[in-house]
Amino acid sequence: LDHIYMDAVQAMTGSGGWPLNVFLTPEKKPFYGGTYFPPKRAFNRASWTEILTAISNAFREKRNEIDSQAETLTEHLLQSNSFGIQQAGNKQGVFTKGKIDDAFNNLMQSADTEWGGFGNAPKFPQTFSIQFLLRYYYETNNEKALTQACLSLDKMIEGGIYDQLGGGFARYSTDKEWLAPHFEKMLYDNALLISVLCEAFQSTKNERYKDIIDETIDFVQRELMHPGGGFYSALDADSEGEEGKYYTWTYEEVTEILKDNAGIFCEYFDITKNGNWEGKNILRSKKSLEIFAVEKNIAPGDLVIILQKNKSLLFSERSKRVRPMLDDKIILGWNALMNTACSKAFCATGNEEYRQLALRNMQFLLSNFRKGDQREFRHSWKNSEAKSFAFLDDYALLAESLLHLQEVTGDVNWLLEAKAISKYLIDNFSEEKTGFFFFTDIVQEDVIIRKKEVYDGATPSGNATMAYTIYRLSILFDLPEWQERSRNMVSSLTETIIRYPTSFGIWANMLMEIIYGTDEIAVVGNDPVGLANRVLGEYIPHKVFMFSAIGNEDLPLMRGKSMGDSSLIYLCKAYSCLKPVGRVEDLLKAVNIRNKN
């Protein structure tokens, strides 16, 4: 509803924003709207009372004009939603490596090379852009890409946007240095940051990234987890009516709690008598632990012990404070993002707890969000009740998470579930003229238009996620029509993707995979789990992966693979495989040689 009627207000007034106030006919068609209307006339703005009176009079006395305006505006909304019609003709030149180089160069124009991230304050994590840089480095060995990706993660990890005591990331930073966040903690932000940290850890083997993965998942389990296995939506920014009160400290509070160890702790975490934010202190480190340890002539391991001990003391004290309010809705799409994060965390760290967490969460989602035995899902769940039709994003992210769950478990049933959900989307969300997907299900009849969303915002766009999912399913099930649809979606947006990569990060990653190709990897043998886990631990971002001890002739990637006493790794392209190898090192060499060619 917000998507539809915000577009209407922007069309009427030339700008948008919140609060959103829009007036509708009984048919739900908009005819007048705006953002803030003051209680009394001010700054040439009519008061709320004047607006209500004028609308009431016009509705009684000029109903024909209002109906006509509502029809015109609704038609405009329909026309503005008609993008994406495929252009016939030669697509040669769309999928070239030069296109990805252009996207990289355009992305770097907005990169903050001092403090990391992109653009000016307020600064959001922009995990899709960081993921693009990591994958671009993987394919090209361009050091600038890796440097900017790691700088962005490092500065966030060191900043106030990261909860130095309890783990987890806040919504965004109000300044360029990542010091002062909007203290709200969202499930989806933490899921996306865990996912990109997993890729960074696999790419660099920097143990600090692994620590943050562990700490952030600990936070999610501790503060955002339902006993049944679902994940809650968010923690509020405020407590006791004051933003950040739960998370900030005075110098006197810290020194009173830490006593003799306060000096080194305060210096490392930028805690001063005057404070670093509104007279109080947000914990952040202005230097890396290694540099600080050298300056203080302390062994890094000893410094870690000192800091950890005192962090525990402050965390224990903080736990006695009035906690921020919990938004205990459980949202399907956001849970799917966290499910993917858990699977990727298992791949990166080898921690079995994370695989079990993903399995438990998926069982919760499939048990509580599905309408009976149907493919139709609901959007949110609370107090044992699932509500509202699920949206494109919910289904698409769920299907994507099932692909990852199949990779870490070897259970083909998850793959079949992902295929079935994707088929439901194709049947019920498709716009046949363009190949894109509507935001709402065809069975949902309470909206005046069915919008198509393509921008990657705070979460991945449903269309970008579906383009990725059906592309990979097309390989796993040999469905060329699905692959063609995915390629058409990307090709119709290619110039926009290249020009605005910060707004089309998932699309840019999809474009890169199409251009550089997808590694098809299978592990087979009597006991493939250990070898499969070692493969998953490596950074091979553009791949589909399966493993099995029994074989499965129904799936193209597993067809014809011998099941000997020892497990073997097959590297394939278009189901044509190289000679199998028994060591991950040999697989990596083969991937590197083939990709360079």
Coordinates of C-alpha atoms in Angstrom, one line a residue:
L1 CA 0.0 0.0 0.0
D2 CA 2.8 2.4 0.8
H3 CA 4.5 1.6 -2.5
I4 CA 1.3 2.4 -4.5
Y5 CA 0.1 5.5 -2.7
M6 CA 3.6 7.0 -2.2
D7 CA 3.9 6.9 -6.0
A8 CA 0.5 8.7 -6.2
V9 CA 1.6 11.5 -3.9
Q10 CA 4.9 11.9 -5.7
A11 CA 2.9 12.2 -9.0
M12 CA 0.6 14.8 -7.5
T13 CA 3.1 16.9 -5.6
G14 CA 6.5 16.2 -7.2
S15 CA 7.9 14.9 -4.0
G16 CA 7.2 12.3 -1.3
G17 CA 8.0 11.4 2.3
W18 CA 6.4 10.5 5.5
P19 CA 3.9 10.8 7.1
L20 CA 2.0 9.7 4.1
N21 CA -1.5 11.1 3.8
V22 CA -3.6 10.2 0.8
F23 CA -7.4 10.5 0.1
L24 CA -9.1 7.7 -1.8
T25 CA -12.4 7.2 -3.6
P26 CA -14.5 4.2 -2.3
E27 CA -12.8 2.2 -5.1
K28 CA -9.4 2.9 -3.3
K29 CA -8.3 5.2 -6.2
P30 CA -6.2 8.2 -5.0
F31 CA -7.3 11.8 -5.8
Y32 CA -5.4 14.0 -3.3
G33 CA -2.5 13.6 -0.9
G34 CA 0.6 15.0 0.7
T35 CA 3.0 14.5 3.6
Y36 CA 2.9 16.7 6.7
F37 CA 0.0 19.0 7.3
P38 CA 0.5 21.2 10.4
P39 CA -2.1 21.6 13.2
K40 CA -2.3 25.3 12.3
R41 CA -1.6 27.0 9.0
A42 CA 2.2 27.7 8.8
F43 CA 4.9 28.3 6.1
N44 CA 2.2 28.6 3.4
R45 CA 0.9 25.1 4.3
A46 CA -2.8 24.6 4.9
S47 CA -3.6 23.1 8.3
W48 CA -4.9 19.6 8.7
T49 CA -8.3 20.9 9.6
E50 CA -8.4 23.1 6.5
I51 CA -7.4 20.1 4.3
L52 CA -10.1 17.9 5.8
T53 CA -12.8 20.6 5.3
A54 CA -11.8 21.3 1.7
I55 CA -11.7 17.6 0.9
S56 CA -15.1 17.0 2.5
N57 CA -16.6 19.9 0.5
A58 CA -15.1 18.9 -2.8
F59 CA -16.2 15.3 -2.3
R60 CA -19.8 16.5 -1.9
E61 CA -19.9 19.3 -4.5
K62 CA -17.4 18.2 -7.2
R63 CA -17.6 14.4 -7.1
N64 CA -17.4 14.1 -10.9
E65 CA -14.1 16.1 -10.9
I66 CA -12.7 14.0 -8.1
D67 CA -13.6 10.7 -9.9
S68 CA -12.1 12.0 -13.1
Q69 CA -8.9 13.0 -11.3
A70 CA -8.7 9.6 -9.5
E71 CA -9.1 7.7 -12.8
T72 CA -6.4 9.9 -14.5
L73 CA -4.0 9.4 -11.6
T74 CA -4.6 5.6 -11.4
E75 CA -3.9 5.4 -15.2
H76 CA -0.7 7.2 -14.7
L77 CA 0.4 4.8 -12.0
L78 CA -0.4 1.9 -14.4
Q79 CA 1.7 3.5 -17.2
S80 CA 4.6 4.2 -14.9
N81 CA 4.6 0.5 -13.9
S82 CA 4.8 -0.7 -17.5
F83 CA 8.7 -0.9 -17.8
G84 CA 10.5 -4.0 -18.8
I85 CA 9.0 -4.9 -22.1
Q86 CA 11.6 -6.9 -24.0
Q87 CA 13.1 -5.4 -27.1
A88 CA 13.4 -7.8 -30.0
G89 CA 16.7 -8.0 -31.8
N90 CA 20.3 -8.9 -31.3
K91 CA 21.5 -8.9 -27.7
Q92 CA 25.2 -9.3 -28.7
G93 CA 27.3 -7.0 -26.6
V94 CA 25.0 -7.0 -23.5
F95 CA 26.8 -9.8 -21.7
T96 CA 30.5 -8.7 -22.0
K97 CA 33.2 -8.3 -19.4
G98 CA 33.5 -4.6 -20.3
K99 CA 30.0 -4.1 -18.9
I100 CA 31.1 -5.4 -15.5
D101 CA 34.2 -3.2 -15.6
D102 CA 32.0 -0.2 -16.2
A103 CA 29.7 -1.1 -13.3
F104 CA 32.8 -1.4 -11.0
N105 CA 34.1 2.0 -12.1
N106 CA 30.7 3.7 -11.6
L107 CA 30.4 2.1 -8.1
M108 CA 33.9 3.3 -7.1
Q109 CA 32.9 6.9 -8.0
S110 CA 30.7 6.9 -4.9
A111 CA 33.1 4.9 -2.7
D112 CA 34.4 6.6 0.5
T113 CA 38.0 5.5 0.4
E114 CA 38.8 6.9 3.8
W115 CA 35.9 5.6 6.0
G116 CA 34.5 2.9 3.8
G117 CA 31.0 2.5 2.4
F118 CA 29.5 4.6 -0.3
G119 CA 28.2 8.2 -0.5
N120 CA 27.8 10.6 2.3
A121 CA 25.9 10.6 5.6
P122 CA 23.6 9.0 6.5
K123 CA 25.5 5.9 5.5
F124 CA 23.8 2.5 5.1
P125 CA 25.8 -0.8 5.0
Q126 CA 25.1 -1.4 1.3
T127 CA 26.0 -5.0 1.6
F128 CA 25.1 -5.7 -2.1
S129 CA 27.8 -3.3 -3.3
I130 CA 30.3 -4.9 -0.9
Q131 CA 29.4 -8.3 -2.2
F132 CA 29.8 -7.1 -5.8
L133 CA 33.3 -5.9 -5.0
L134 CA 34.3 -9.2 -3.4
R135 CA 33.0 -11.1 -6.4
Y136 CA 34.6 -8.7 -8.8
Y137 CA 37.9 -9.2 -7.1
Y138 CA 37.4 -13.0 -7.3
E139 CA 37.0 -12.8 -11.0
T140 CA 39.5 -10.0 -11.9
N141 CA 42.1 -9.9 -9.1
N142 CA 41.5 -6.1 -9.0
E143 CA 43.0 -5.1 -5.6
K144 CA 41.0 -1.9 -5.4
A145 CA 37.8 -3.9 -5.2
L146 CA 39.0 -6.0 -2.3
T147 CA 40.5 -3.0 -0.5
Q148 CA 37.2 -1.1 -0.7
A149 CA 35.1 -4.1 0.3
C150 CA 37.3 -4.8 3.4
L151 CA 37.6 -1.2 4.3
S152 CA 33.9 -0.8 4.4
L153 CA 33.4 -3.9 6.6
D154 CA 36.4 -3.0 8.9
K155 CA 35.1 0.5 9.5
M156 CA 31.6 -0.7 10.3
I157 CA 33.0 -3.3 12.6
E158 CA 35.1 -0.8 14.4
G159 CA 32.3 1.9 14.5
G160 CA 29.3 2.6 16.7
I161 CA 27.0 1.0 14.1
Y162 CA 28.3 -2.3 15.5
D163 CA 27.3 -3.1 19.1
Q164 CA 30.8 -3.6 20.6
L165 CA 29.4 -5.2 23.7
G166 CA 26.5 -7.4 22.5
G167 CA 27.1 -7.9 18.8
G168 CA 24.8 -7.0 16.0
F169 CA 24.5 -4.0 13.7
A170 CA 22.3 -1.0 13.9
R171 CA 20.2 0.3 11.0
Y172 CA 22.5 3.0 9.6
S173 CA 25.0 5.6 10.7
T174 CA 24.1 9.3 10.9
D175 CA 27.7 10.3 10.2
K176 CA 30.4 9.3 7.6
E177 CA 32.6 7.6 10.3
W178 CA 30.0 5.0 11.3
L179 CA 30.1 6.4 14.9
A180 CA 26.5 7.5 15.7
P181 CA 23.9 5.0 14.4
H182 CA 20.2 5.1 14.4
F183 CA 20.1 2.5 17.1
E184 CA 17.3 0.4 15.8
K185 CA 18.5 -3.2 15.0
M186 CA 16.7 -4.9 12.1
L187 CA 16.8 -8.6 11.4
Y188 CA 17.4 -8.2 7.7
D189 CA 20.4 -5.9 8.1
N190 CA 22.1 -8.4 10.4
A191 CA 21.2 -11.3 8.0
L192 CA 22.7 -9.4 5.0
L193 CA 25.8 -8.4 6.9
I194 CA 26.4 -11.9 8.2
S195 CA 26.1 -13.2 4.6
V196 CA 28.6 -10.7 3.2
L197 CA 31.0 -11.2 6.1
C198 CA 31.0 -14.9 5.3
E199 CA 32.1 -14.1 1.8
A200 CA 34.8 -11.7 3.1
F201 CA 36.1 -14.4 5.5
Q202 CA 36.2 -17.0 2.8
S203 CA 38.0 -14.6 0.5
T204 CA 40.6 -13.2 3.0
K205 CA 40.7 -15.7 5.8
N206 CA 40.7 -12.7 8.2
E207 CA 39.7 -14.2 11.6
R208 CA 38.2 -10.9 12.7
Y209 CA 35.3 -11.5 10.2
K210 CA 34.7 -14.9 11.7
D211 CA 34.5 -13.4 15.2
I212 CA 31.9 -10.9 14.0
I213 CA 29.9 -13.6 12.3
D214 CA 29.8 -15.5 15.6
E215 CA 29.0 -12.5 17.7
T216 CA 26.2 -11.3 15.4
I217 CA 24.5 -14.8 15.2
D218 CA 24.8 -14.9 19.0
F219 CA 23.0 -11.6 19.2
V220 CA 20.2 -12.8 16.9
Q221 CA 19.7 -16.0 18.8
R222 CA 19.8 -14.2 22.2
E223 CA 17.5 -11.3 21.4
L224 CA 15.6 -11.9 18.1
M225 CA 14.7 -15.6 18.3
H226 CA 11.3 -17.2 19.0
P227 CA 11.4 -20.4 21.0
G228 CA 10.0 -22.3 18.1
G229 CA 12.8 -21.3 15.7
G230 CA 11.5 -18.2 14.0
F231 CA 13.3 -14.8 14.1
Y232 CA 11.7 -11.6 15.3
S233 CA 11.8 -8.4 13.2
A234 CA 13.6 -5.7 15.2
L235 CA 14.7 -4.0 18.3
D236 CA 13.6 -0.4 18.8
A237 CA 16.1 2.5 18.9
D238 CA 14.6 3.9 22.1
S239 CA 14.4 2.9 25.7
E240 CA 12.8 5.0 28.4
G241 CA 11.8 7.4 25.7
E242 CA 15.4 8.2 24.7
E243 CA 17.2 7.0 21.6
G244 CA 20.3 5.0 22.3
K245 CA 20.0 5.2 26.1
Y246 CA 20.4 1.4 26.4
Y247 CA 23.7 1.5 24.4
T248 CA 25.6 4.6 25.5
W249 CA 27.8 5.3 28.5
T250 CA 29.2 8.1 30.6
Y251 CA 32.9 8.1 31.3
E252 CA 32.1 7.9 35.0
E253 CA 29.9 4.8 34.6
V254 CA 32.6 2.9 32.8
T255 CA 35.4 3.8 35.2
E256 CA 33.2 2.9 38.2
I257 CA 32.5 -0.5 36.8
L258 CA 36.0 -1.4 35.4
K259 CA 38.1 0.1 38.1
D260 CA 41.8 -0.4 37.4
N261 CA 41.3 -1.7 33.8
A262 CA 39.2 1.4 32.8
G263 CA 42.2 3.4 31.3
I264 CA 43.2 1.1 28.5
F265 CA 39.6 0.1 27.8
C266 CA 38.4 3.7 27.5
E267 CA 41.3 4.7 25.3
Y268 CA 40.7 1.8 22.9
F269 CA 36.9 2.4 22.7
D270 CA 37.1 6.2 22.5
I271 CA 35.4 6.8 25.9
T272 CA 36.1 10.3 27.2
K273 CA 34.9 12.6 30.0
N274 CA 33.2 14.9 27.5
G275 CA 31.8 12.0 25.4
N276 CA 31.8 11.4 21.7
W277 CA 28.1 11.8 21.1
E278 CA 25.7 14.2 22.8
G279 CA 27.7 14.2 26.1
K280 CA 27.8 10.4 26.2
N281 CA 30.0 7.7 24.7
I282 CA 29.2 5.2 21.9
L283 CA 31.8 2.5 22.0
R284 CA 34.0 2.5 18.9
S285 CA 37.6 1.8 18.1
K286 CA 39.5 4.4 16.0
K287 CA 42.4 2.1 15.4
S288 CA 42.7 -1.6 14.6
L289 CA 43.5 -3.9 17.5
E290 CA 46.9 -4.8 16.0
I291 CA 48.0 -1.1 15.7
F292 CA 46.7 -0.2 19.1
A293 CA 48.5 -3.2 20.7
V294 CA 51.8 -2.1 19.1
E295 CA 51.4 1.4 20.3
K296 CA 50.8 0.3 23.8
N297 CA 53.5 -2.4 23.7
I298 CA 50.9 -5.1 24.5
A299 CA 50.8 -8.5 22.9
P300 CA 47.6 -8.6 20.7
G301 CA 46.5 -11.8 22.4
D302 CA 46.8 -10.2 25.8
L303 CA 44.9 -7.1 24.6
V304 CA 42.1 -9.3 23.4
I305 CA 41.8 -10.9 26.8
I306 CA 41.8 -7.5 28.6
L307 CA 39.1 -6.1 26.3
Q308 CA 36.9 -9.2 26.3
K309 CA 36.9 -9.4 30.1
N310 CA 35.9 -5.8 30.5
K311 CA 33.3 -6.0 27.7
S312 CA 31.7 -8.8 29.6
L313 CA 31.5 -6.6 32.8
L314 CA 29.9 -3.8 30.9
F315 CA 27.5 -6.1 29.1
S316 CA 26.4 -7.6 32.4
E317 CA 25.8 -4.2 33.8
R318 CA 23.9 -3.1 30.6
S319 CA 21.6 -6.1 30.9
K320 CA 20.1 -4.5 34.0
R321 CA 18.9 -1.5 32.1
V322 CA 15.4 -1.1 30.6
R323 CA 15.6 -2.9 27.2
P324 CA 14.5 -1.4 23.9
M325 CA 11.1 -2.7 22.8
L326 CA 11.0 -5.8 20.6
D327 CA 9.0 -6.0 17.4
D328 CA 8.0 -9.6 17.7
K329 CA 6.4 -10.0 14.3
I330 CA 8.0 -12.9 12.4
I331 CA 8.3 -11.9 8.7
L332 CA 8.7 -14.6 6.0
G333 CA 11.1 -12.8 3.7
W334 CA 13.3 -11.5 6.5
N335 CA 13.5 -15.0 8.1
A336 CA 14.5 -16.4 4.7
L337 CA 17.4 -13.9 4.6
M338 CA 18.5 -15.0 8.0
N339 CA 18.2 -18.6 7.0
T340 CA 20.5 -18.0 4.0
A341 CA 22.9 -16.3 6.4
C342 CA 22.9 -19.3 8.7
S343 CA 23.7 -21.6 5.8
K344 CA 26.5 -19.3 4.5
A345 CA 27.8 -19.1 8.1
F346 CA 28.0 -22.9 8.2
C347 CA 29.9 -22.9 4.9
A348 CA 32.4 -20.2 6.1
T349 CA 33.0 -21.4 9.6
G350 CA 32.2 -25.1 9.7
N351 CA 30.1 -24.5 12.8
E352 CA 27.5 -27.3 12.8
E353 CA 25.3 -25.2 15.1
Y354 CA 24.6 -22.8 12.2
R355 CA 23.4 -25.6 9.9
Q356 CA 21.1 -26.9 12.6
L357 CA 19.8 -23.3 13.1
A358 CA 19.0 -23.0 9.4
L359 CA 17.1 -26.4 9.5
R360 CA 15.1 -25.5 12.6
N361 CA 14.2 -22.1 11.2
M362 CA 13.1 -23.6 7.8
Q363 CA 10.9 -26.2 9.6
F364 CA 9.3 -23.3 11.5
L365 CA 8.6 -21.3 8.3
L366 CA 7.2 -24.2 6.3
S367 CA 5.0 -25.3 9.3
N368 CA 3.6 -21.9 10.2
F369 CA 3.5 -19.8 7.1
R370 CA 2.0 -22.1 4.5
K371 CA -1.7 -22.3 4.0
G372 CA -2.5 -25.9 4.5
D373 CA -0.8 -28.1 1.9
Q374 CA -0.9 -25.4 -0.7
R375 CA 2.0 -23.4 -2.2
E376 CA 0.4 -20.3 -1.0
F377 CA 2.2 -18.6 1.9
R378 CA 1.5 -15.8 4.4
H379 CA 3.7 -12.8 5.0
S380 CA 3.9 -12.5 8.8
W381 CA 3.3 -14.6 11.9
K382 CA 2.5 -13.6 15.4
N383 CA 0.7 -15.1 18.4
S384 CA 0.4 -18.4 16.5
E385 CA -1.4 -16.8 13.6
A386 CA -0.1 -16.2 10.1
K387 CA -1.5 -13.2 8.3
S388 CA -1.7 -11.4 5.0
F389 CA -0.8 -12.7 1.5
A390 CA 2.9 -13.2 1.1
F391 CA 4.6 -10.9 -1.4
L392 CA 7.1 -11.6 -4.2
D393 CA 10.0 -10.8 -1.9
D394 CA 8.8 -13.4 0.7
Y395 CA 8.5 -16.2 -1.9
A396 CA 11.7 -15.3 -3.8
L397 CA 13.9 -15.1 -0.7
L398 CA 12.4 -18.3 0.7
A399 CA 13.2 -20.1 -2.6
E400 CA 16.7 -18.7 -2.5
S401 CA 17.3 -19.9 1.1
L402 CA 16.1 -23.4 0.1
L403 CA 18.8 -23.5 -2.5
H404 CA 21.4 -22.7 0.1
L405 CA 19.9 -25.2 2.5
Q406 CA 20.2 -28.0 -0.1
E407 CA 23.9 -27.1 -0.6
V408 CA 24.7 -27.5 3.1
T409 CA 22.6 -30.6 3.7
G410 CA 22.7 -32.5 0.5
D411 CA 18.9 -33.0 0.9
V412 CA 17.3 -32.8 -2.6
N413 CA 13.9 -32.2 -1.0
W414 CA 14.8 -28.6 -0.3
L415 CA 15.7 -28.2 -3.9
L416 CA 12.4 -29.6 -5.0
E417 CA 10.6 -27.2 -2.6
A418 CA 12.5 -24.3 -4.1
K419 CA 11.5 -25.4 -7.6
A420 CA 7.8 -25.7 -6.6
I421 CA 7.8 -22.3 -5.0
S422 CA 9.4 -20.8 -8.1
K423 CA 6.8 -22.5 -10.2
Y424 CA 4.0 -20.9 -8.1
L425 CA 5.6 -17.5 -8.6
I426 CA 5.7 -18.0 -12.3
D427 CA 2.1 -19.1 -12.4
N428 CA 0.7 -16.4 -10.0
F429 CA 3.1 -13.4 -10.1
S430 CA 4.3 -13.2 -13.7
E431 CA 3.7 -10.3 -16.1
E432 CA 3.7 -12.2 -19.4
K433 CA 4.6 -9.3 -21.6
T434 CA 7.9 -8.5 -19.8
G435 CA 8.9 -11.6 -17.9
F436 CA 9.2 -9.7 -14.7
F437 CA 7.2 -10.5 -11.6
F438 CA 4.5 -8.4 -9.8
F439 CA 4.9 -7.6 -6.2
T440 CA 1.5 -9.1 -5.3
D441 CA -0.1 -12.5 -5.9
I442 CA -2.9 -12.7 -8.5
V443 CA -5.2 -13.9 -5.8
Q444 CA -4.8 -10.6 -3.9
E445 CA -7.6 -8.4 -5.1
D446 CA -7.4 -5.5 -2.6
V447 CA -4.9 -3.3 -4.4
I448 CA -5.7 -1.0 -7.3
I449 CA -2.5 -1.9 -9.3
R450 CA 0.0 -4.7 -9.2
K451 CA 3.4 -3.0 -8.9
K452 CA 6.7 -4.3 -10.2
E453 CA 9.7 -3.5 -8.0
V454 CA 13.3 -3.8 -9.4
Y455 CA 15.4 -1.6 -7.1
D456 CA 17.5 -3.3 -4.5
G457 CA 16.7 -1.3 -1.4
A458 CA 17.2 -2.3 2.2
T459 CA 16.5 -5.8 1.1
P460 CA 17.0 -7.5 -2.3
S461 CA 14.3 -6.8 -4.8
G462 CA 12.1 -9.7 -5.4
N463 CA 12.7 -9.6 -9.1
A464 CA 16.5 -9.6 -8.7
T465 CA 16.2 -12.5 -6.3
M466 CA 13.9 -14.4 -8.7
A467 CA 16.2 -13.8 -11.7
Y468 CA 19.0 -15.4 -9.6
T469 CA 17.0 -18.2 -8.3
I470 CA 15.4 -19.4 -11.6
Y471 CA 18.8 -19.0 -13.3
R472 CA 20.4 -21.5 -10.8
L473 CA 17.4 -23.8 -10.8
S474 CA 17.6 -23.8 -14.6
I475 CA 21.0 -25.4 -14.3
L476 CA 20.1 -27.8 -11.6
F477 CA 17.0 -29.1 -13.4
D478 CA 18.0 -28.4 -17.0
L479 CA 15.2 -25.8 -17.6
P480 CA 16.5 -23.7 -20.5
E481 CA 13.3 -21.6 -20.6
W482 CA 13.9 -20.5 -17.0
Q483 CA 17.5 -19.5 -17.9
E484 CA 16.3 -17.6 -20.9
R485 CA 13.8 -15.7 -18.8
S486 CA 16.4 -14.8 -16.2
R487 CA 18.8 -13.6 -18.9
N488 CA 16.1 -11.5 -20.5
M489 CA 15.2 -9.8 -17.2
V490 CA 18.9 -8.9 -16.7
S491 CA 19.5 -7.8 -20.3
S492 CA 16.5 -5.4 -20.2
L493 CA 18.0 -3.6 -17.2
T494 CA 21.7 -3.9 -18.1
E495 CA 22.3 -0.2 -18.9
T496 CA 20.5 0.9 -15.7
I497 CA 22.5 -1.7 -13.7
I498 CA 25.8 -0.4 -15.0
R499 CA 24.9 3.2 -14.5
Y500 CA 23.4 2.9 -11.0
P501 CA 25.2 -0.1 -9.4
T502 CA 24.5 1.0 -5.8
S503 CA 20.7 0.7 -6.5
F504 CA 21.0 -2.5 -8.5
G505 CA 23.6 -4.5 -6.5
I506 CA 22.0 -7.9 -6.7
W507 CA 21.3 -7.4 -10.4
A508 CA 25.0 -6.4 -10.9
N509 CA 26.1 -9.7 -9.2
M510 CA 23.7 -11.6 -11.5
L511 CA 25.1 -9.9 -14.5
M512 CA 28.6 -10.8 -13.4
E513 CA 27.7 -14.4 -13.0
I514 CA 26.1 -14.6 -16.5
I515 CA 29.2 -13.1 -18.0
Y516 CA 31.8 -15.1 -16.2
G517 CA 29.8 -18.3 -16.0
T518 CA 28.6 -20.6 -13.3
D519 CA 30.7 -23.5 -11.9
E520 CA 28.8 -26.7 -11.6
I521 CA 30.3 -28.7 -8.8
A522 CA 29.2 -32.2 -7.5
V523 CA 30.7 -34.3 -4.8
V524 CA 29.8 -38.0 -4.9
G525 CA 30.9 -41.1 -3.0
N526 CA 30.1 -43.4 -0.1
D527 CA 30.9 -40.7 2.5
P528 CA 30.8 -37.3 0.7
V529 CA 30.0 -35.0 3.7
G530 CA 33.5 -34.2 4.9
L531 CA 34.7 -33.4 1.4
A532 CA 31.6 -31.5 0.6
N533 CA 32.0 -29.3 3.7
R534 CA 35.6 -28.5 2.6
V535 CA 34.4 -27.5 -0.8
L536 CA 31.7 -25.3 0.7
G537 CA 34.3 -23.6 2.9
E538 CA 36.1 -22.2 -0.1
Y539 CA 35.2 -19.0 -1.8
I540 CA 33.6 -20.0 -5.2
P541 CA 30.8 -17.5 -5.4
H542 CA 29.4 -18.3 -8.9
K543 CA 28.5 -21.9 -8.5
V544 CA 25.7 -24.5 -8.1
F545 CA 26.6 -27.3 -5.8
M546 CA 25.3 -30.8 -4.9
F547 CA 26.6 -33.8 -2.9
S548 CA 25.3 -37.3 -2.5
A549 CA 26.2 -40.7 -1.4
I550 CA 23.5 -42.5 -3.4
G551 CA 23.4 -40.6 -6.7
N552 CA 20.3 -39.2 -8.4
E553 CA 19.8 -39.9 -12.1
D554 CA 16.9 -37.5 -12.2
L555 CA 19.1 -34.5 -11.6
P556 CA 21.4 -33.5 -14.5
L557 CA 24.4 -32.5 -12.4
M558 CA 24.4 -36.0 -10.6
R559 CA 23.7 -38.1 -13.7
G560 CA 26.3 -40.6 -14.6
K561 CA 28.6 -39.9 -11.6
S562 CA 30.3 -43.0 -10.3
M563 CA 29.9 -44.0 -6.7
G564 CA 33.3 -45.4 -5.7
D565 CA 34.8 -46.1 -2.3
S566 CA 36.4 -42.7 -2.1
S567 CA 34.5 -39.4 -2.6
L568 CA 35.3 -37.4 -5.7
I569 CA 34.7 -33.8 -6.9
Y570 CA 33.3 -33.1 -10.3
L571 CA 33.7 -29.7 -12.0
C572 CA 31.3 -29.3 -14.9
K573 CA 30.0 -26.7 -17.3
A574 CA 26.8 -27.4 -19.2
Y575 CA 26.9 -30.9 -17.6
S576 CA 30.2 -31.6 -19.4
C577 CA 32.7 -32.5 -16.6
L578 CA 36.4 -32.6 -16.2
K579 CA 38.1 -35.6 -14.8
P580 CA 37.1 -35.9 -11.1
V581 CA 39.5 -35.1 -8.4
G582 CA 39.8 -36.1 -4.7
R583 CA 41.3 -33.0 -3.2
V584 CA 39.8 -29.5 -2.8
E585 CA 43.2 -28.0 -3.8
D586 CA 42.9 -29.7 -7.2
L587 CA 39.3 -28.4 -7.6
L588 CA 40.5 -24.9 -7.0
K589 CA 43.3 -25.2 -9.5
A590 CA 40.8 -26.5 -12.1
V591 CA 38.3 -23.7 -11.4
N592 CA 41.1 -21.1 -11.7
I593 CA 42.4 -22.5 -15.0
R594 CA 38.9 -22.8 -16.5
N595 CA 37.8 -19.3 -15.5
K596 CA 40.9 -17.7 -16.9
N597 CA 40.2 -19.4 -20.2

